[in-house]
Coordinates of C-alpha atoms in Angstrom, one line a residue:
Chain A
M541 CA 95.3 107.2 84.2
G542 CA 94.1 104.5 85.8
L543 CA 95.0 101.3 87.6
A544 CA 99.1 102.4 89.6
K545 CA 101.8 99.9 90.1
R546 CA 102.0 99.0 93.5
V547 CA 105.4 99.4 95.9
I548 CA 105.4 96.7 98.4
P549 CA 107.3 97.2 101.4
C550 CA 107.9 94.0 103.1
L551 CA 108.6 93.4 106.8
D552 CA 110.6 90.5 108.0
V553 CA 109.4 89.0 111.6
T554 CA 110.6 86.6 114.0
A555 CA 108.4 86.5 117.0
G556 CA 107.3 89.6 117.7
R557 CA 109.5 91.4 115.9
V558 CA 111.4 93.1 112.7
V559 CA 114.2 91.8 111.9
K560 CA 116.8 93.2 110.0
G561 CA 117.6 96.9 110.4
V562 CA 115.8 99.6 110.0
N563 CA 117.4 102.9 110.2
F564 CA 113.9 105.4 110.1
I565 CA 114.9 108.9 111.9
R566 CA 112.3 109.7 115.0
L567 CA 111.5 105.5 115.1
I568 CA 111.8 105.0 119.3
D569 CA 111.4 101.5 118.5
A570 CA 113.4 99.7 115.5
G571 CA 112.2 96.3 115.6
D572 CA 108.5 97.5 117.2
P573 CA 105.8 96.1 113.7
V574 CA 103.0 98.3 114.3
E575 CA 105.4 101.5 114.0
I576 CA 107.6 100.4 110.9
A577 CA 103.8 99.4 109.4
A578 CA 102.7 102.8 110.7
R579 CA 105.7 104.3 108.7
Y580 CA 105.7 103.0 105.9
D581 CA 102.1 103.9 105.3
A582 CA 102.7 106.8 106.2
E583 CA 105.2 106.9 103.3
G584 CA 102.6 106.0 100.9
A585 CA 103.4 102.0 100.6
D586 CA 100.8 100.2 98.3
E587 CA 100.7 97.1 100.5
L588 CA 102.6 95.4 103.3
T589 CA 104.2 91.9 103.3
F590 CA 105.0 90.3 106.5
L591 CA 107.3 87.3 106.3
D592 CA 107.0 85.4 109.6
I593 CA 110.0 84.0 110.0
T594 CA 110.0 81.9 113.1
A595 CA 111.7 78.9 113.7
S596 CA 109.6 77.4 116.8
S597 CA 106.6 76.1 115.9
D598 CA 105.4 77.1 119.3
D599 CA 105.8 80.5 118.7
R600 CA 104.0 81.0 115.6
D601 CA 100.6 82.5 117.2
I602 CA 102.7 85.3 118.1
I603 CA 102.3 87.0 114.7
L604 CA 98.8 86.4 115.2
H605 CA 98.8 88.9 118.0
V606 CA 101.2 91.6 115.2
I607 CA 98.9 91.3 112.8
E608 CA 95.5 92.4 114.8
A609 CA 97.3 94.8 116.1
V610 CA 98.8 95.9 112.8
A611 CA 95.6 95.9 111.2
A612 CA 94.2 98.3 114.2
K613 CA 96.5 101.3 112.6
V614 CA 96.7 100.5 109.3
F615 CA 94.4 100.5 106.7
I616 CA 95.8 99.1 103.8
P617 CA 96.1 96.0 102.5
L618 CA 98.3 93.6 104.7
T619 CA 99.9 89.8 103.1
V620 CA 101.7 87.6 106.0
G621 CA 103.1 84.9 104.6
G622 CA 106.5 82.2 106.4
G623 CA 104.6 78.6 108.0
V624 CA 101.5 78.5 105.9
R625 CA 99.9 74.4 106.0
K626 CA 97.3 74.3 105.8
V627 CA 93.5 76.3 105.1
A628 CA 93.2 76.8 109.3
D629 CA 96.2 78.7 109.0
V630 CA 94.6 80.8 106.5
R631 CA 91.3 81.2 108.1
R632 CA 94.0 82.0 111.4
L633 CA 96.0 84.6 109.5
L634 CA 92.7 86.6 107.8
N635 CA 90.7 86.6 111.2
A636 CA 93.6 88.6 113.0
G637 CA 93.2 90.9 110.0
A638 CA 95.4 89.7 107.2
D639 CA 94.1 90.3 103.8
K640 CA 96.0 88.3 101.8
V641 CA 97.4 85.0 102.7
S642 CA 101.0 83.5 100.8
I643 CA 102.0 80.1 101.0
N644 CA 105.3 79.3 99.6
T645 CA 106.4 75.4 100.5
A646 CA 103.0 74.0 101.8
A647 CA 102.1 74.7 97.8
V648 CA 104.6 72.7 96.5
Q649 CA 104.1 69.5 99.4
N650 CA 100.6 69.9 98.6
P651 CA 98.9 71.7 95.9
A652 CA 95.5 70.9 96.8
L653 CA 96.0 73.3 99.6
V654 CA 95.8 76.4 97.4
S655 CA 92.7 75.1 95.5
E656 CA 90.9 74.2 98.7
A657 CA 92.2 77.7 100.3
S658 CA 90.8 79.7 97.9
G659 CA 87.8 78.0 97.2
I660 CA 87.0 78.8 100.9
V661 CA 88.7 82.5 101.1
G662 CA 88.7 83.2 97.2
N663 CA 91.1 83.2 94.8
Q664 CA 92.1 87.1 96.4
C665 CA 93.4 86.2 99.7
I666 CA 95.5 83.5 97.9
V667 CA 98.8 84.9 96.8
V668 CA 101.3 81.8 95.5
A669 CA 104.6 82.9 96.4
I670 CA 108.0 81.0 94.4
D671 CA 111.1 81.0 94.9
A672 CA 112.7 80.6 91.3
K673 CA 116.6 80.1 90.7
K674 CA 118.1 80.1 87.2
K675 CA 119.0 76.8 85.9
G676 CA 120.1 76.9 81.9
D677 CA 118.0 79.0 80.6
R678 CA 115.2 78.3 83.0
W679 CA 114.4 78.5 86.4
E680 CA 113.5 76.3 88.9
V681 CA 111.5 76.3 91.8
Y682 CA 112.7 76.1 95.6
T683 CA 111.3 75.6 99.3
H684 CA 111.6 75.5 102.2
G685 CA 113.2 79.2 102.2
G686 CA 116.3 78.7 99.0
R687 CA 117.1 75.5 100.3
N688 CA 114.9 72.2 98.7
A689 CA 115.3 72.1 94.3
T690 CA 112.0 71.0 93.5
G691 CA 113.1 69.9 90.0
L692 CA 109.7 71.9 88.9
D693 CA 110.2 75.0 86.5
V694 CA 108.9 77.8 87.5
V695 CA 107.4 79.3 84.4
D696 CA 104.8 76.3 84.1
W697 CA 104.6 76.3 88.2
A698 CA 103.1 79.9 88.1
R699 CA 100.0 78.7 85.5
R700 CA 99.5 75.8 87.5
M701 CA 99.2 77.9 90.5
V702 CA 96.3 80.0 89.3
Q703 CA 94.7 77.5 87.8
A704 CA 94.3 75.8 91.0
G705 CA 93.3 79.1 92.0
A706 CA 96.3 81.8 93.1
G707 CA 95.4 85.3 93.6
E708 CA 98.2 87.7 92.8
I709 CA 102.2 85.4 92.5
L710 CA 104.9 86.5 94.8
L711 CA 108.7 86.0 92.7
T712 CA 111.3 86.0 94.2
S713 CA 114.9 85.3 92.3
M714 CA 116.7 83.1 94.8
D715 CA 120.3 84.6 92.8
R716 CA 119.4 88.3 93.3
D717 CA 117.6 88.4 96.9
G718 CA 120.5 90.1 98.9
T719 CA 123.1 91.4 96.2
R720 CA 121.1 94.9 95.2
D721 CA 121.6 94.1 92.1
G722 CA 118.5 94.6 90.7
F723 CA 114.9 92.0 90.1
D724 CA 115.9 89.1 87.3
L725 CA 113.7 90.5 84.7
A726 CA 113.7 88.4 82.6
L727 CA 111.9 86.1 84.9
T728 CA 109.6 88.4 85.3
R729 CA 108.6 88.8 82.8
A730 CA 108.2 85.5 81.8
V731 CA 106.1 84.6 84.5
S732 CA 104.3 87.9 84.2
E733 CA 103.2 87.3 80.5
A734 CA 102.9 84.0 81.1
V735 CA 100.0 84.0 83.5
S736 CA 96.3 86.4 83.9
V737 CA 97.1 87.2 87.4
P738 CA 99.0 90.1 89.0
V739 CA 102.7 89.5 89.7
I740 CA 104.7 90.6 92.7
A741 CA 108.2 91.5 91.8
S742 CA 110.9 90.6 94.1
G743 CA 114.8 90.0 95.6
G744 CA 117.4 92.2 94.5
V745 CA 116.0 96.2 94.7
G746 CA 119.3 98.1 95.3
S747 CA 118.1 101.6 93.7
R748 CA 114.7 103.3 92.6
E749 CA 115.9 102.6 88.8
H750 CA 115.5 99.1 90.0
L751 CA 111.9 99.0 91.2
A752 CA 111.2 100.8 87.7
D753 CA 112.8 98.8 85.8
G754 CA 110.9 95.9 87.5
I755 CA 107.8 97.7 86.5
L756 CA 109.0 98.9 82.6
E757 CA 111.2 95.5 81.2
G758 CA 110.0 93.0 83.9
H759 CA 106.4 94.2 83.5
A760 CA 105.2 93.1 87.3
D761 CA 102.1 94.1 88.2
A762 CA 104.4 95.4 91.7
V763 CA 107.6 95.9 92.8
L764 CA 108.5 94.4 96.6
A765 CA 111.6 95.3 98.4
A766 CA 112.7 95.5 102.5
S767 CA 116.3 95.9 102.7
V768 CA 116.3 99.8 100.4
F769 CA 113.5 100.6 102.8
H770 CA 114.8 99.6 105.8
F771 CA 117.9 101.2 105.7
G772 CA 116.9 104.1 104.4
D773 CA 118.7 104.1 101.6
F774 CA 115.1 106.1 100.2
T775 CA 111.7 106.0 101.2
V776 CA 108.7 104.6 100.0
R777 CA 107.7 108.1 98.6
E778 CA 110.8 109.0 96.9
S779 CA 111.4 105.7 94.9
K780 CA 107.2 106.4 93.8
Q781 CA 108.6 109.7 92.6
Y782 CA 111.3 108.5 90.7
M783 CA 108.9 106.1 88.5
Q784 CA 106.2 108.1 88.8
S785 CA 109.5 110.5 86.1
R786 CA 109.8 107.1 84.5
G787 CA 106.1 107.1 83.2
I788 CA 104.5 104.5 85.7
E789 CA 101.7 105.7 87.1
V790 CA 101.7 105.5 90.9
R791 CA 99.7 106.4 94.4
L792 CA 100.7 109.6 94.9
Chain B
M526 CA 81.1 86.1 104.6
G527 CA 84.9 87.7 103.9
N528 CA 87.2 89.3 106.2
L529 CA 85.0 91.1 108.2
R530 CA 87.4 91.5 110.7
S531 CA 88.9 94.6 108.5
V532 CA 85.5 96.4 108.0
S533 CA 84.6 96.5 111.6
K534 CA 88.6 97.9 112.3
A535 CA 88.4 100.5 110.3
L536 CA 84.4 101.5 111.8
E537 CA 86.0 101.5 114.8
H538 CA 88.6 103.8 114.1
V539 CA 86.7 106.3 112.4
A540 CA 83.4 105.9 115.3
T541 CA 85.7 106.7 118.3
R542 CA 86.6 109.7 116.9
I543 CA 82.8 111.3 116.0
S544 CA 81.5 110.1 119.1
P545 CA 82.4 107.4 121.9
T546 CA 78.7 106.1 121.9
I547 CA 78.5 104.6 118.7
E548 CA 78.7 101.2 118.9
V549 CA 80.5 98.4 115.9
L550 CA 79.2 94.9 116.3
V551 CA 79.7 92.1 113.6
T552 CA 76.7 89.8 113.7
S553 CA 74.2 87.9 110.9
D554 CA 71.4 87.9 113.8
P555 CA 68.7 89.1 112.7
K556 CA 67.3 91.1 115.7
A557 CA 70.5 93.0 115.8
I558 CA 70.4 93.8 112.3
R559 CA 66.9 95.3 112.4
A560 CA 67.7 96.9 115.8
A561 CA 70.8 98.2 114.6
E562 CA 70.8 102.1 113.3
R563 CA 73.0 102.2 110.2
V564 CA 73.9 98.5 108.3
V565 CA 76.7 97.9 106.9
V566 CA 77.3 94.6 104.4
P567 CA 80.9 93.4 103.1
G568 CA 81.8 90.5 101.1
Q569 CA 84.7 88.5 100.2
G570 CA 85.1 85.9 97.7
A571 CA 83.0 84.5 95.7
M572 CA 78.8 85.3 95.1
P573 CA 77.5 82.4 95.5
D574 CA 79.7 81.8 98.9
C575 CA 77.9 85.2 100.0
M576 CA 74.0 85.0 99.3
R577 CA 74.2 82.1 100.7
Q578 CA 75.8 82.3 103.4
L579 CA 73.4 85.4 103.8
T580 CA 70.3 83.1 103.3
D581 CA 71.5 80.2 105.5
S582 CA 73.2 82.8 108.3
G583 CA 68.5 84.0 108.8
A584 CA 70.0 87.8 108.2
R585 CA 68.4 87.8 104.4
E586 CA 65.3 89.5 105.3
A587 CA 66.4 92.0 107.6
V588 CA 68.9 92.9 105.2
V589 CA 66.8 93.2 102.5
S590 CA 64.4 95.4 105.2
A591 CA 67.8 97.6 106.7
A592 CA 68.1 98.4 102.3
A593 CA 64.7 100.0 102.5
N594 CA 64.8 102.5 105.3
K595 CA 68.4 102.6 106.9
P596 CA 71.6 104.0 106.2
F597 CA 73.1 101.1 103.7
L598 CA 76.1 100.7 102.6
G599 CA 77.8 97.8 100.2
I600 CA 81.0 96.7 99.8
C601 CA 82.8 94.5 97.0
I602 CA 80.8 91.8 96.8
G603 CA 77.6 93.1 99.5
L604 CA 77.3 96.2 96.5
Q605 CA 77.2 93.0 93.9
M606 CA 74.2 91.2 95.3
L607 CA 72.3 94.2 95.5
F608 CA 71.9 93.4 91.6
E609 CA 69.1 91.1 89.9
H610 CA 72.1 88.6 88.8
G611 CA 76.2 87.8 88.9
E612 CA 77.5 86.3 86.3
E613 CA 79.4 84.6 89.0
G614 CA 78.1 80.9 89.4
D615 CA 74.9 81.9 87.2
T616 CA 73.7 83.5 91.3
P617 CA 70.1 85.4 91.5
G618 CA 71.0 88.8 93.6
L619 CA 68.7 89.9 96.3
G620 CA 67.0 92.0 93.0
L621 CA 67.3 95.6 95.5
L622 CA 69.1 97.8 92.3
P623 CA 68.0 97.1 88.3
G624 CA 70.9 95.3 87.5
R625 CA 73.9 92.4 86.5
V626 CA 77.4 92.2 87.7
P627 CA 79.5 90.7 84.6
K628 CA 82.7 89.3 85.0
F629 CA 86.1 91.6 83.0
S630 CA 85.6 90.3 79.6
A631 CA 88.2 88.5 77.5
E632 CA 88.9 92.3 75.9
V633 CA 90.4 92.9 78.3
A634 CA 92.4 90.1 79.4
N635 CA 93.6 90.2 75.8
S636 CA 94.0 94.2 76.5
G637 CA 97.4 92.6 78.8
L638 CA 95.4 93.9 81.8
K639 CA 95.5 91.1 84.8
I640 CA 92.6 89.6 86.0
P641 CA 91.1 90.4 89.1
H642 CA 91.7 94.5 88.6
M643 CA 93.7 94.7 91.9
G644 CA 95.4 98.0 93.2
W645 CA 94.9 101.3 93.7
N646 CA 93.5 102.8 91.3
Q647 CA 90.9 106.4 90.3
V648 CA 87.3 107.1 91.5
I649 CA 85.8 109.0 89.4
Q650 CA 82.8 111.0 91.0
E651 CA 79.7 111.4 88.6
R652 CA 77.9 112.8 90.8
P653 CA 77.6 115.0 94.6
H654 CA 76.8 112.6 97.2
P655 CA 77.4 113.4 101.2
L656 CA 79.2 110.1 101.2
W657 CA 82.0 112.1 99.1
D658 CA 82.3 114.4 101.1
G659 CA 86.3 115.9 101.8
I660 CA 87.4 113.2 98.9
A661 CA 89.3 114.5 95.9
D662 CA 87.4 113.8 92.5
R663 CA 89.6 110.9 90.9
S664 CA 91.4 109.9 94.6
R665 CA 92.5 106.5 94.6
F666 CA 91.0 103.3 96.3
Y667 CA 92.1 100.0 96.6
F668 CA 90.5 97.5 94.5
V669 CA 90.2 93.7 94.2
H670 CA 87.6 92.1 91.7
S671 CA 86.7 90.3 88.7
Y672 CA 83.4 91.1 87.8
Y673 CA 81.8 94.7 88.3
P674 CA 78.3 96.4 88.8
Q675 CA 76.3 96.7 85.5
P676 CA 73.7 99.6 86.9
A677 CA 70.1 99.6 84.5
E678 CA 69.8 103.0 85.3
R679 CA 72.1 105.3 85.0
A680 CA 71.2 107.6 87.6
L681 CA 72.5 104.7 89.9
T682 CA 75.5 105.7 88.6
A683 CA 77.7 107.6 91.7
G684 CA 81.3 106.7 91.1
S685 CA 82.9 105.2 87.5
C686 CA 86.5 103.8 87.0
A687 CA 88.7 102.9 84.7
Y688 CA 90.0 99.8 83.2
G689 CA 89.8 98.6 79.7
I690 CA 86.4 99.6 80.1
S691 CA 84.7 102.5 82.3
F692 CA 82.6 100.8 84.5
T693 CA 80.5 101.7 87.6
C694 CA 82.5 101.0 90.8
A695 CA 79.5 102.9 93.2
V696 CA 76.0 103.2 93.5
A697 CA 73.8 105.3 95.2
R698 CA 70.4 105.6 96.1
D699 CA 68.4 107.2 98.4
N700 CA 69.6 105.4 101.8
I701 CA 71.6 102.9 99.9
F702 CA 75.3 103.2 99.1
A703 CA 77.7 100.5 97.4
V704 CA 81.2 100.4 96.3
Q705 CA 83.1 97.5 94.3
F706 CA 86.1 99.0 96.1
H707 CA 87.8 98.9 99.7
P708 CA 87.5 101.5 101.7
E709 CA 88.4 99.6 104.3
K710 CA 92.2 99.6 103.3
S711 CA 91.9 103.0 100.6
Q712 CA 94.0 104.6 103.9
N713 CA 92.6 108.0 104.5
S714 CA 90.2 108.3 101.2
G715 CA 88.6 105.3 102.5
L716 CA 88.4 105.8 106.0
Q717 CA 86.7 109.4 105.4
L718 CA 84.5 108.0 103.4
L719 CA 84.0 105.6 105.7
S720 CA 83.7 108.5 108.8
N721 CA 80.6 110.1 105.9
F722 CA 79.3 107.2 106.2
V723 CA 79.0 107.0 109.9
Q724 CA 77.1 110.4 110.4
W725 CA 75.2 109.8 106.9
R726 CA 71.7 111.6 107.0
P727 CA 70.1 110.3 104.2

């Protein structure tokens, strides 16, 4: 008995619509973030993560309306990331109904943003997202959606970000993302054991076994997946039932 | 003081199901707090900031007086502030309830548990209370905190939770109920608790 490991569906949003296919049965509008969020909530999602992949800065405010609408209907924690550059962005998202804001590229460009933001809104609201790519027997931090190498070592960077005030680390393996080959378990374990805050494993989920492995072998506190849920390979509830059968404590 | 919006949205959601006449107001205006039928004090972030904002906004006296005679719900730091002292920033609390708010110790961290305590944990209902109505014992609620309430009187504990140690996560006395977890983010169980609060007649 104790704290449950979390399963977190991720929704990529652009211009107010969820992208990537969604294969829910009886879904009227497969691109409506509110409808999809409500569906995941009903299936037992422990949290939801929204990644704003809107390219144009003119359309950035649309995500605020999306979060407002979701937060009026879904009463589980909501994390929003993508394009967060300054403390004002963090505040706007929290005021719209986000519970946590995830910072990625801007944390590398301006590490003071993480300490400044967590000092104002509290560590529990600040997630630092790290995109990691294998390099020899270590991993390197990438930014700009995985396009730019930074030369930073992932484990060192995660430690530094926790010191700066990150309340959680969202760790994505660029090598595994989209492959359906499972998480990079060595990466997940290396970061999880290096930091005192919860780590969310991301990138590569293709099966329920992968989710369980992320917890049992990667030592992650939470597991995040997008396409397996969107395409209906299995539901959030089915994945949690499977995890429970492997001895993992979940909320069912 | 943290994410008031989540709390007000959840309250609006349950209130409309109970009665269309219920109005949910987000305010730090002492007059509005005095006029309210019931008061919810959320709080997220750090206890020193929350205490400072409570004082600076001029709402402190009104909140203290609400805690004396109205249905009163404290959430997260809104619970922590009710006690005498918070370890976070060595902060004096309102002192309405006897006890302190220490940090999860190194032993918790050394046993491999992450701090903050973040996620869905089971709440043991230590005694019956109207705010537990319709909520199964050991239901899971969403937590996110590094400090926890340590009441000086055992009778204050209405709910407890285990995270390395067993700690009090809900306190109740007379018209006061306060929780360390976030009912506004705890799906059906949390909405039920808020609904119970809106209808509570202590």
